PDB file of C-alpha atoms in Angstrom:
ATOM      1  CA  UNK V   1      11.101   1.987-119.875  1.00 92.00           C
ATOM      2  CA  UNK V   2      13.372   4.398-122.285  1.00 92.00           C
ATOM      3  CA  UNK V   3      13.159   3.751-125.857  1.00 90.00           C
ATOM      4  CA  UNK V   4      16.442   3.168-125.354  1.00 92.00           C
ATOM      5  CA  UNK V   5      16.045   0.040-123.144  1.00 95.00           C
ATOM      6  CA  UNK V   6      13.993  -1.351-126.255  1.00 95.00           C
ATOM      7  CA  UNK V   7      16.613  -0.476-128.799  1.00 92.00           C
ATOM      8  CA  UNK V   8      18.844  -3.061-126.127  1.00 95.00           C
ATOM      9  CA  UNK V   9      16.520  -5.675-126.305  1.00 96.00           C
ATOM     10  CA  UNK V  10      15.988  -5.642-129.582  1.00 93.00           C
ATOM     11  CA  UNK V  11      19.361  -5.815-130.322  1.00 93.00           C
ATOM     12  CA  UNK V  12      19.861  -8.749-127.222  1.00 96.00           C
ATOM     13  CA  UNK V  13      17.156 -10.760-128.811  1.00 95.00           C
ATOM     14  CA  UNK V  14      19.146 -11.332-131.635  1.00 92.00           C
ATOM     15  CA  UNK V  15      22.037 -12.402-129.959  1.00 94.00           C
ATOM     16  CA  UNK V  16      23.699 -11.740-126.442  1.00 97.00           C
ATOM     17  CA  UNK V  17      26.302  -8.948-126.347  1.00 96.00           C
ATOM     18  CA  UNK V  18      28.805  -6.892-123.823  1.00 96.00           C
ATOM     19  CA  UNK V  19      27.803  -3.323-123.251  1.00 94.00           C
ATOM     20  CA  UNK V  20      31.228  -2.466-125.576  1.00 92.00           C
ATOM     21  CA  UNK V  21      29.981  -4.854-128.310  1.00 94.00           C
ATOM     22  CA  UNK V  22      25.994  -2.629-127.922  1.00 93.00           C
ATOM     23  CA  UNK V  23      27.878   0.564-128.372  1.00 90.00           C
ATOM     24  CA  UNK V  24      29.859  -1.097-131.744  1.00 89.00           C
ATOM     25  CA  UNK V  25      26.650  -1.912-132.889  1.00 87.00           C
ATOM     26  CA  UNK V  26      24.947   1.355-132.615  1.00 84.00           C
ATOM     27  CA  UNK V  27      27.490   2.975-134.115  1.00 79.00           C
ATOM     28  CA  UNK V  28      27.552   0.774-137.483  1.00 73.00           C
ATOM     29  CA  UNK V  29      25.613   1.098-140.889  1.00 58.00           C
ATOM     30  CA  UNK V  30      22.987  -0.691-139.738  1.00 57.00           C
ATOM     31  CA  UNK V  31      22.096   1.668-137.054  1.00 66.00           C
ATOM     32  CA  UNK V  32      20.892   4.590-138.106  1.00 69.00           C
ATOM     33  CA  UNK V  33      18.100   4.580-136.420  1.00 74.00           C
ATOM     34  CA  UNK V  34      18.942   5.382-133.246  1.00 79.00           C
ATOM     35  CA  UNK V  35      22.623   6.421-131.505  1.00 80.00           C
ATOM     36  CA  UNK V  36      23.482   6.093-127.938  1.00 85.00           C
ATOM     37  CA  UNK V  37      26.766   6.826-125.540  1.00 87.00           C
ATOM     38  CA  UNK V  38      28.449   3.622-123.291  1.00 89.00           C
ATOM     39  CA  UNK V  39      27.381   6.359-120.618  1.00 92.00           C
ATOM     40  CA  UNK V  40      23.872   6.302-121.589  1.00 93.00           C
ATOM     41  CA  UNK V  41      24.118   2.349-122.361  1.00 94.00           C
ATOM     42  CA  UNK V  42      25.272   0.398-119.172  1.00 95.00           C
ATOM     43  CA  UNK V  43      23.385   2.075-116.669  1.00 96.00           C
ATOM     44  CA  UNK V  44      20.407   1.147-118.791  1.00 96.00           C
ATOM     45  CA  UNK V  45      21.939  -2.699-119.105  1.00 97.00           C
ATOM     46  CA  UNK V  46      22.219  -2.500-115.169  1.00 96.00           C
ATOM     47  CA  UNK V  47      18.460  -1.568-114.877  1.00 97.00           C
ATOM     48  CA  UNK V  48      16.906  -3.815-117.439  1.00 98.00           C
ATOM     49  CA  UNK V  49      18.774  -6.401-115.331  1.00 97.00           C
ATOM     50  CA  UNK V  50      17.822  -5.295-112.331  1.00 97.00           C
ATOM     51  CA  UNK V  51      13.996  -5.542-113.550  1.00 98.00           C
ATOM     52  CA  UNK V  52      14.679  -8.747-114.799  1.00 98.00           C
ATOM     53  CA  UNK V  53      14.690  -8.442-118.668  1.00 98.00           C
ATOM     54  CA  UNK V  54      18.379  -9.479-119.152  1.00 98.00           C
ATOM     55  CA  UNK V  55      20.623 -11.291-117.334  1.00 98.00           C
ATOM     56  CA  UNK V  56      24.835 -11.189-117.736  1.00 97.00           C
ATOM     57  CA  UNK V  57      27.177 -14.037-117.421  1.00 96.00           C
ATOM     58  CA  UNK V  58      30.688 -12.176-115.959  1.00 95.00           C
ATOM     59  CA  UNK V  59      33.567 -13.857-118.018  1.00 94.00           C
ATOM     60  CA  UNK V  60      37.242 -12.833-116.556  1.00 92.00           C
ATOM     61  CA  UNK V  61      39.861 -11.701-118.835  1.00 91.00           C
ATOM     62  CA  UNK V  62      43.118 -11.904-118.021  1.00 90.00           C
ATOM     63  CA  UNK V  63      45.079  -8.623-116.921  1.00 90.00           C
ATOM     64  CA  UNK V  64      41.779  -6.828-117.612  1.00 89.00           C
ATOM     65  CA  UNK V  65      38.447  -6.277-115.640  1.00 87.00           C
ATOM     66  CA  UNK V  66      35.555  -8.987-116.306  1.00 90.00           C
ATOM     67  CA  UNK V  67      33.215  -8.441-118.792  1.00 94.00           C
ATOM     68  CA  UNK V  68      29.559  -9.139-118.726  1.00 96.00           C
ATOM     69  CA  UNK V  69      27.989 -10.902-121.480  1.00 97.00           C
ATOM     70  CA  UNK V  70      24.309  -9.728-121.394  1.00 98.00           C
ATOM     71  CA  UNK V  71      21.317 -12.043-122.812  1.00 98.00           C
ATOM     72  CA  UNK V  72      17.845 -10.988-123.198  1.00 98.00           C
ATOM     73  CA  UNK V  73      14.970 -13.386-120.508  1.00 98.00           C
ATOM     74  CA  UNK V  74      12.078 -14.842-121.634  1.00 98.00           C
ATOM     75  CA  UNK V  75      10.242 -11.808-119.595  1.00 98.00           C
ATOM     76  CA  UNK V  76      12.570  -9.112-121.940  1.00 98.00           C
ATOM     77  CA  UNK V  77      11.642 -11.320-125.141  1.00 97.00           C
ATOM     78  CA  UNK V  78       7.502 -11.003-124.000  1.00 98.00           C
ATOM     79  CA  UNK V  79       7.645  -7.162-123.145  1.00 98.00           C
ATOM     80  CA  UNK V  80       9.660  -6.437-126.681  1.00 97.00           C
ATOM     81  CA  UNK V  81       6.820  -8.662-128.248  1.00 96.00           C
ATOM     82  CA  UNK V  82       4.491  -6.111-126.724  1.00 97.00           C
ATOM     83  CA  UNK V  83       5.865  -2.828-127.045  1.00 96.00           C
ATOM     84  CA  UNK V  84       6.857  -3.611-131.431  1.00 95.00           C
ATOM     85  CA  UNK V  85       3.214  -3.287-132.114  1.00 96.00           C
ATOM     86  CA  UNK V  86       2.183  -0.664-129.806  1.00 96.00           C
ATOM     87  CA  UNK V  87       1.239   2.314-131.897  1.00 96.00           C
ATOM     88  CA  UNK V  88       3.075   5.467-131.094  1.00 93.00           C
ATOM     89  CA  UNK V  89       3.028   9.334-132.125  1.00 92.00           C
ATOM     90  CA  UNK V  90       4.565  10.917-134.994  1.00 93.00           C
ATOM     91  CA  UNK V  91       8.109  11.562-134.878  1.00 87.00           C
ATOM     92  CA  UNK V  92       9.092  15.561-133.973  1.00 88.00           C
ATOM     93  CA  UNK V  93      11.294  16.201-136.448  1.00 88.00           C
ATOM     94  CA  UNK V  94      14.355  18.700-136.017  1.00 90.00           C
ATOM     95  CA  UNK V  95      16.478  19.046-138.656  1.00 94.00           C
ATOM     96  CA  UNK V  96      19.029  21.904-138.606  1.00 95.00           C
ATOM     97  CA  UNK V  97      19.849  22.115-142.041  1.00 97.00           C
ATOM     98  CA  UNK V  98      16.418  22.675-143.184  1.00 96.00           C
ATOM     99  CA  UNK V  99      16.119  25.242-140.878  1.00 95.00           C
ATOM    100  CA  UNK V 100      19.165  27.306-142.608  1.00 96.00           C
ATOM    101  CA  UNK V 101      17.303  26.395-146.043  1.00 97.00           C
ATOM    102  CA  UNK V 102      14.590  28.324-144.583  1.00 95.00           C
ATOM    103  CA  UNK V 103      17.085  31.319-143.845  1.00 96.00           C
ATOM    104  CA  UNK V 104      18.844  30.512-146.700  1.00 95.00           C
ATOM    105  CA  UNK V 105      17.891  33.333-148.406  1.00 93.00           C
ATOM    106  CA  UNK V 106      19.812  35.574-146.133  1.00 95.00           C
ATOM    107  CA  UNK V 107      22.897  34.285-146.405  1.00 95.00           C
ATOM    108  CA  UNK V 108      26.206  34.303-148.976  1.00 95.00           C
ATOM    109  CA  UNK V 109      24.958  32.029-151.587  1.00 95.00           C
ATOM    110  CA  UNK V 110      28.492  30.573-151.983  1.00 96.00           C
ATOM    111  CA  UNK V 111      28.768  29.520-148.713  1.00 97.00           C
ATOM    112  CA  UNK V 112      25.380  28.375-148.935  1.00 97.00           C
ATOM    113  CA  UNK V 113      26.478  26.281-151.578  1.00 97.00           C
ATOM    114  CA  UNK V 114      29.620  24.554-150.377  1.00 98.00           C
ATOM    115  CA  UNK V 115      27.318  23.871-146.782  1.00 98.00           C
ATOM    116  CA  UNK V 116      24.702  22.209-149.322  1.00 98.00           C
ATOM    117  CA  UNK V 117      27.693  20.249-150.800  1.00 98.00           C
ATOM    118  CA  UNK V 118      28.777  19.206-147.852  1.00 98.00           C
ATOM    119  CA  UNK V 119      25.683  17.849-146.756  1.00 98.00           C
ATOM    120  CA  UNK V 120      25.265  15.908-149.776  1.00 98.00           C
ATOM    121  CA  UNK V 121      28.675  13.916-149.826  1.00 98.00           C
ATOM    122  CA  UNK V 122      27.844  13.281-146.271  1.00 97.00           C
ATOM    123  CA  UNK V 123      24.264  11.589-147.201  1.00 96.00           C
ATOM    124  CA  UNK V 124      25.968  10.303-150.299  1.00 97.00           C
ATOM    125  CA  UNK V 125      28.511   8.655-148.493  1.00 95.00           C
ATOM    126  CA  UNK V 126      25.593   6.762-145.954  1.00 93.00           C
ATOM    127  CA  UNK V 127      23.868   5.855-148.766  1.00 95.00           C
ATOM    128  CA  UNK V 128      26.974   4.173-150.380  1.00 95.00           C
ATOM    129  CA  UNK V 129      27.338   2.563-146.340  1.00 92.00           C
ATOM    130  CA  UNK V 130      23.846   1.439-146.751  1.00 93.00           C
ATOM    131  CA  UNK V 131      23.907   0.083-150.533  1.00 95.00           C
ATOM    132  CA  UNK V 132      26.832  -1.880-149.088  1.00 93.00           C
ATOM    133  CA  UNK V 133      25.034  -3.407-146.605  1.00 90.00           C
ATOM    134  CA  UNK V 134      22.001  -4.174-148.546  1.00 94.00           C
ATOM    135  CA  UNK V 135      24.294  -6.143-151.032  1.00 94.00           C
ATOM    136  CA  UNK V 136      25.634  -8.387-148.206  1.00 90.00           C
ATOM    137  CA  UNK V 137      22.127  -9.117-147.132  1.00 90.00           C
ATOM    138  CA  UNK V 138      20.693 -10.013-150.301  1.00 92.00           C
ATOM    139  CA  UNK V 139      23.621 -12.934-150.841  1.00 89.00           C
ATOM    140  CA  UNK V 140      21.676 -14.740-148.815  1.00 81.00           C
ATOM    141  CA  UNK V 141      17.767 -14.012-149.374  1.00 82.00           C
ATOM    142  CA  UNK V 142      16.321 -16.710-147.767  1.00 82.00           C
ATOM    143  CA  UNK V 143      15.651 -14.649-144.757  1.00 85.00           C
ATOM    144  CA  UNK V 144      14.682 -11.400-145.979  1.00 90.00           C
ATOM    145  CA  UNK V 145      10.950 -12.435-146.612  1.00 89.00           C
ATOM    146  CA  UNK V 146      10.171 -13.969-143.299  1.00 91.00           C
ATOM    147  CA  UNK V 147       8.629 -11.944-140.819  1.00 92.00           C
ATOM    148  CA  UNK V 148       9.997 -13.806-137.939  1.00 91.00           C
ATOM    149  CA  UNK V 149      13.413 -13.283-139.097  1.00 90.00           C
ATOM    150  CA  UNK V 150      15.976 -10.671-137.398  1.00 89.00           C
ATOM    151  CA  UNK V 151      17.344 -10.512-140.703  1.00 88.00           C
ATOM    152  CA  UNK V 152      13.708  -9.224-142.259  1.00 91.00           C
ATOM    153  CA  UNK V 153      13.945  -6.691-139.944  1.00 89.00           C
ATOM    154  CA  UNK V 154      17.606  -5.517-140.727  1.00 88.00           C
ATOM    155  CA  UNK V 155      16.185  -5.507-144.083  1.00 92.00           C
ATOM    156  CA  UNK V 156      13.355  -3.469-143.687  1.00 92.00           C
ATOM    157  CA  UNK V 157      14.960  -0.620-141.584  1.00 91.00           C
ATOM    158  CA  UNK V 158      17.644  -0.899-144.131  1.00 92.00           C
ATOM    159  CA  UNK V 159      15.096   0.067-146.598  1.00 94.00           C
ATOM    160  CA  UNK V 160      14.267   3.093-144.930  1.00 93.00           C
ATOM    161  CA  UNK V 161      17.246   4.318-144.419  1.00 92.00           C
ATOM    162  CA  UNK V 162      18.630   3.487-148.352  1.00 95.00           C
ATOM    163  CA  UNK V 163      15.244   5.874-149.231  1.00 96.00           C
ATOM    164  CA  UNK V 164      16.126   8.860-146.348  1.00 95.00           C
ATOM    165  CA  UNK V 165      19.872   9.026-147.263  1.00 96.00           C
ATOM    166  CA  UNK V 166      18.949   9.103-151.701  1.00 97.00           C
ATOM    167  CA  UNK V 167      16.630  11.355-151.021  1.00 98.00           C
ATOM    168  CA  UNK V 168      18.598  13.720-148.626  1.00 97.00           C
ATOM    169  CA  UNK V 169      21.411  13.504-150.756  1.00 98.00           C
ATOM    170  CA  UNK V 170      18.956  14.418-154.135  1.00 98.00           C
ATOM    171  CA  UNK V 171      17.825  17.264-152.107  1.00 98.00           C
ATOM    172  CA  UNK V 172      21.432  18.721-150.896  1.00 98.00           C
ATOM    173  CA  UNK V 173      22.023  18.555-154.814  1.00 98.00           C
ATOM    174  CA  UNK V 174      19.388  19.875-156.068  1.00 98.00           C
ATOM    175  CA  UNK V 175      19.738  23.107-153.587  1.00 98.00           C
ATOM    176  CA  UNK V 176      23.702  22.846-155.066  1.00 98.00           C
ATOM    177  CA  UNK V 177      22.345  23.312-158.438  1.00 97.00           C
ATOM    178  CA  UNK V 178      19.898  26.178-157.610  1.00 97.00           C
ATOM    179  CA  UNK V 179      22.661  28.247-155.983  1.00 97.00           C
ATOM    180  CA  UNK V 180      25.133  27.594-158.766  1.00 96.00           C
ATOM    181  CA  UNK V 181      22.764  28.966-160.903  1.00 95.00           C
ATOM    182  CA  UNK V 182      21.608  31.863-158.631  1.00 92.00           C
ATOM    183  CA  UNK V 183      25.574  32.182-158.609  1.00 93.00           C
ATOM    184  CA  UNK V 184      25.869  32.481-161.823  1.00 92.00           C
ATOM    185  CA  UNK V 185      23.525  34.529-163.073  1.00 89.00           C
ATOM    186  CA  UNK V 186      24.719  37.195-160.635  1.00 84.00           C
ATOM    187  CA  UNK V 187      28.088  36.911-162.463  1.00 82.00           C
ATOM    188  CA  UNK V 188      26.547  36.939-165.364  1.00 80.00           C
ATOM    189  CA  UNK V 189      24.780  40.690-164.316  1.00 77.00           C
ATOM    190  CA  UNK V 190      28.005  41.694-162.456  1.00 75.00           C
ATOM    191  CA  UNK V 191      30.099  41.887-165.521  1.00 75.00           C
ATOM    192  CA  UNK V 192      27.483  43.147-167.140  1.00 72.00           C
ATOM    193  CA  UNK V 193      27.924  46.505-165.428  1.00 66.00           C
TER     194      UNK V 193
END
């Protein structure tokens, strides 16, 4: 089993999708915590089914091929039971952009600077996705404190992405403000001479 084939059964347990519908719903605010191609998606729906973990009812469109609705089995539902709680190593973490922090040092601070500001209206804009989302969960809060709730879990993965994307964003501006001042200053001595 990929981590991917959990992602789809944690997603089916909540309610049954089509592979299309899957690949909408990785791609939305919700999401960030994992992303994945329809080319990586339905051959993985065809071999959780094929293992028995979901099953598909085909429903035929007119002037357009069937689609398959897919819906998690009781056996899916028990090995997803298993596998949340199983403890798992550290995430590797590869992240570009700090890498050119780290060579940062070698490079035209200006362009430095508008690559730092980039960043950050990218994270700020998540984190604007993500504040939006938390507002539309907590109009109805009855869920978000029970445990057994798919909304509770929304929640909580919301949470963590609301704190990655304020503090990548503080980050990206704080660099900004360094290099405007290292910009600056070197001005400041240019004109100086």
């Amino acid at each position: 089993m990929t981590t991917l084939d959990y992602v789809l059964l944690g997603l089916l347990a909540v309610k049954s999708y089509t592979g299309y519908d899957l690949g909408r719903v990785m791609r939305s605010p919700i999401s960030f915590f994992w992303e994945a191609r329809y080319s990586q998606i339905y051959p993985e729906l065809s071999k959780l089914e094929t293992q028995g973990l979901v099953t598909y009812q085909a429903v035929a469109q007119h002037e357009l091929p069937d689609k398959k609705i897919y819906t998690i089995t009781e056996a899916g539902r028990a090995l997803l039971r298993t596998w949340a709680v199983e403890p798992i190593e550290p995430p590797v973490i590869r992240d570009e952009l700090v890498i050119k922090a780290y060579s940062l040092w070698m490079a035209d601070p200006e362009s430095a600077r508008d690559l730092f500001h980039y960043h950050e209206q990218y994270h700020f804009s998540k984190l604007q996705q993500y504040e939006e989302v938390q507002r539309r969960l907590e109009e109805s809060p009855e869920d978000l404190n029970d445990p057994t709730s798919p909304v509770f879990a929304q929640y909580i993965i919301l949470q963590r992405g609301l704190g990655f994307e304020r503090e990548y964003a503080a980050w990206c501006q704080w660099v900004v403000a360094r290099l405007e001042q290292a910009i600056q200053l070197s001005s400041s001595a240019s004109a100086d001479s």
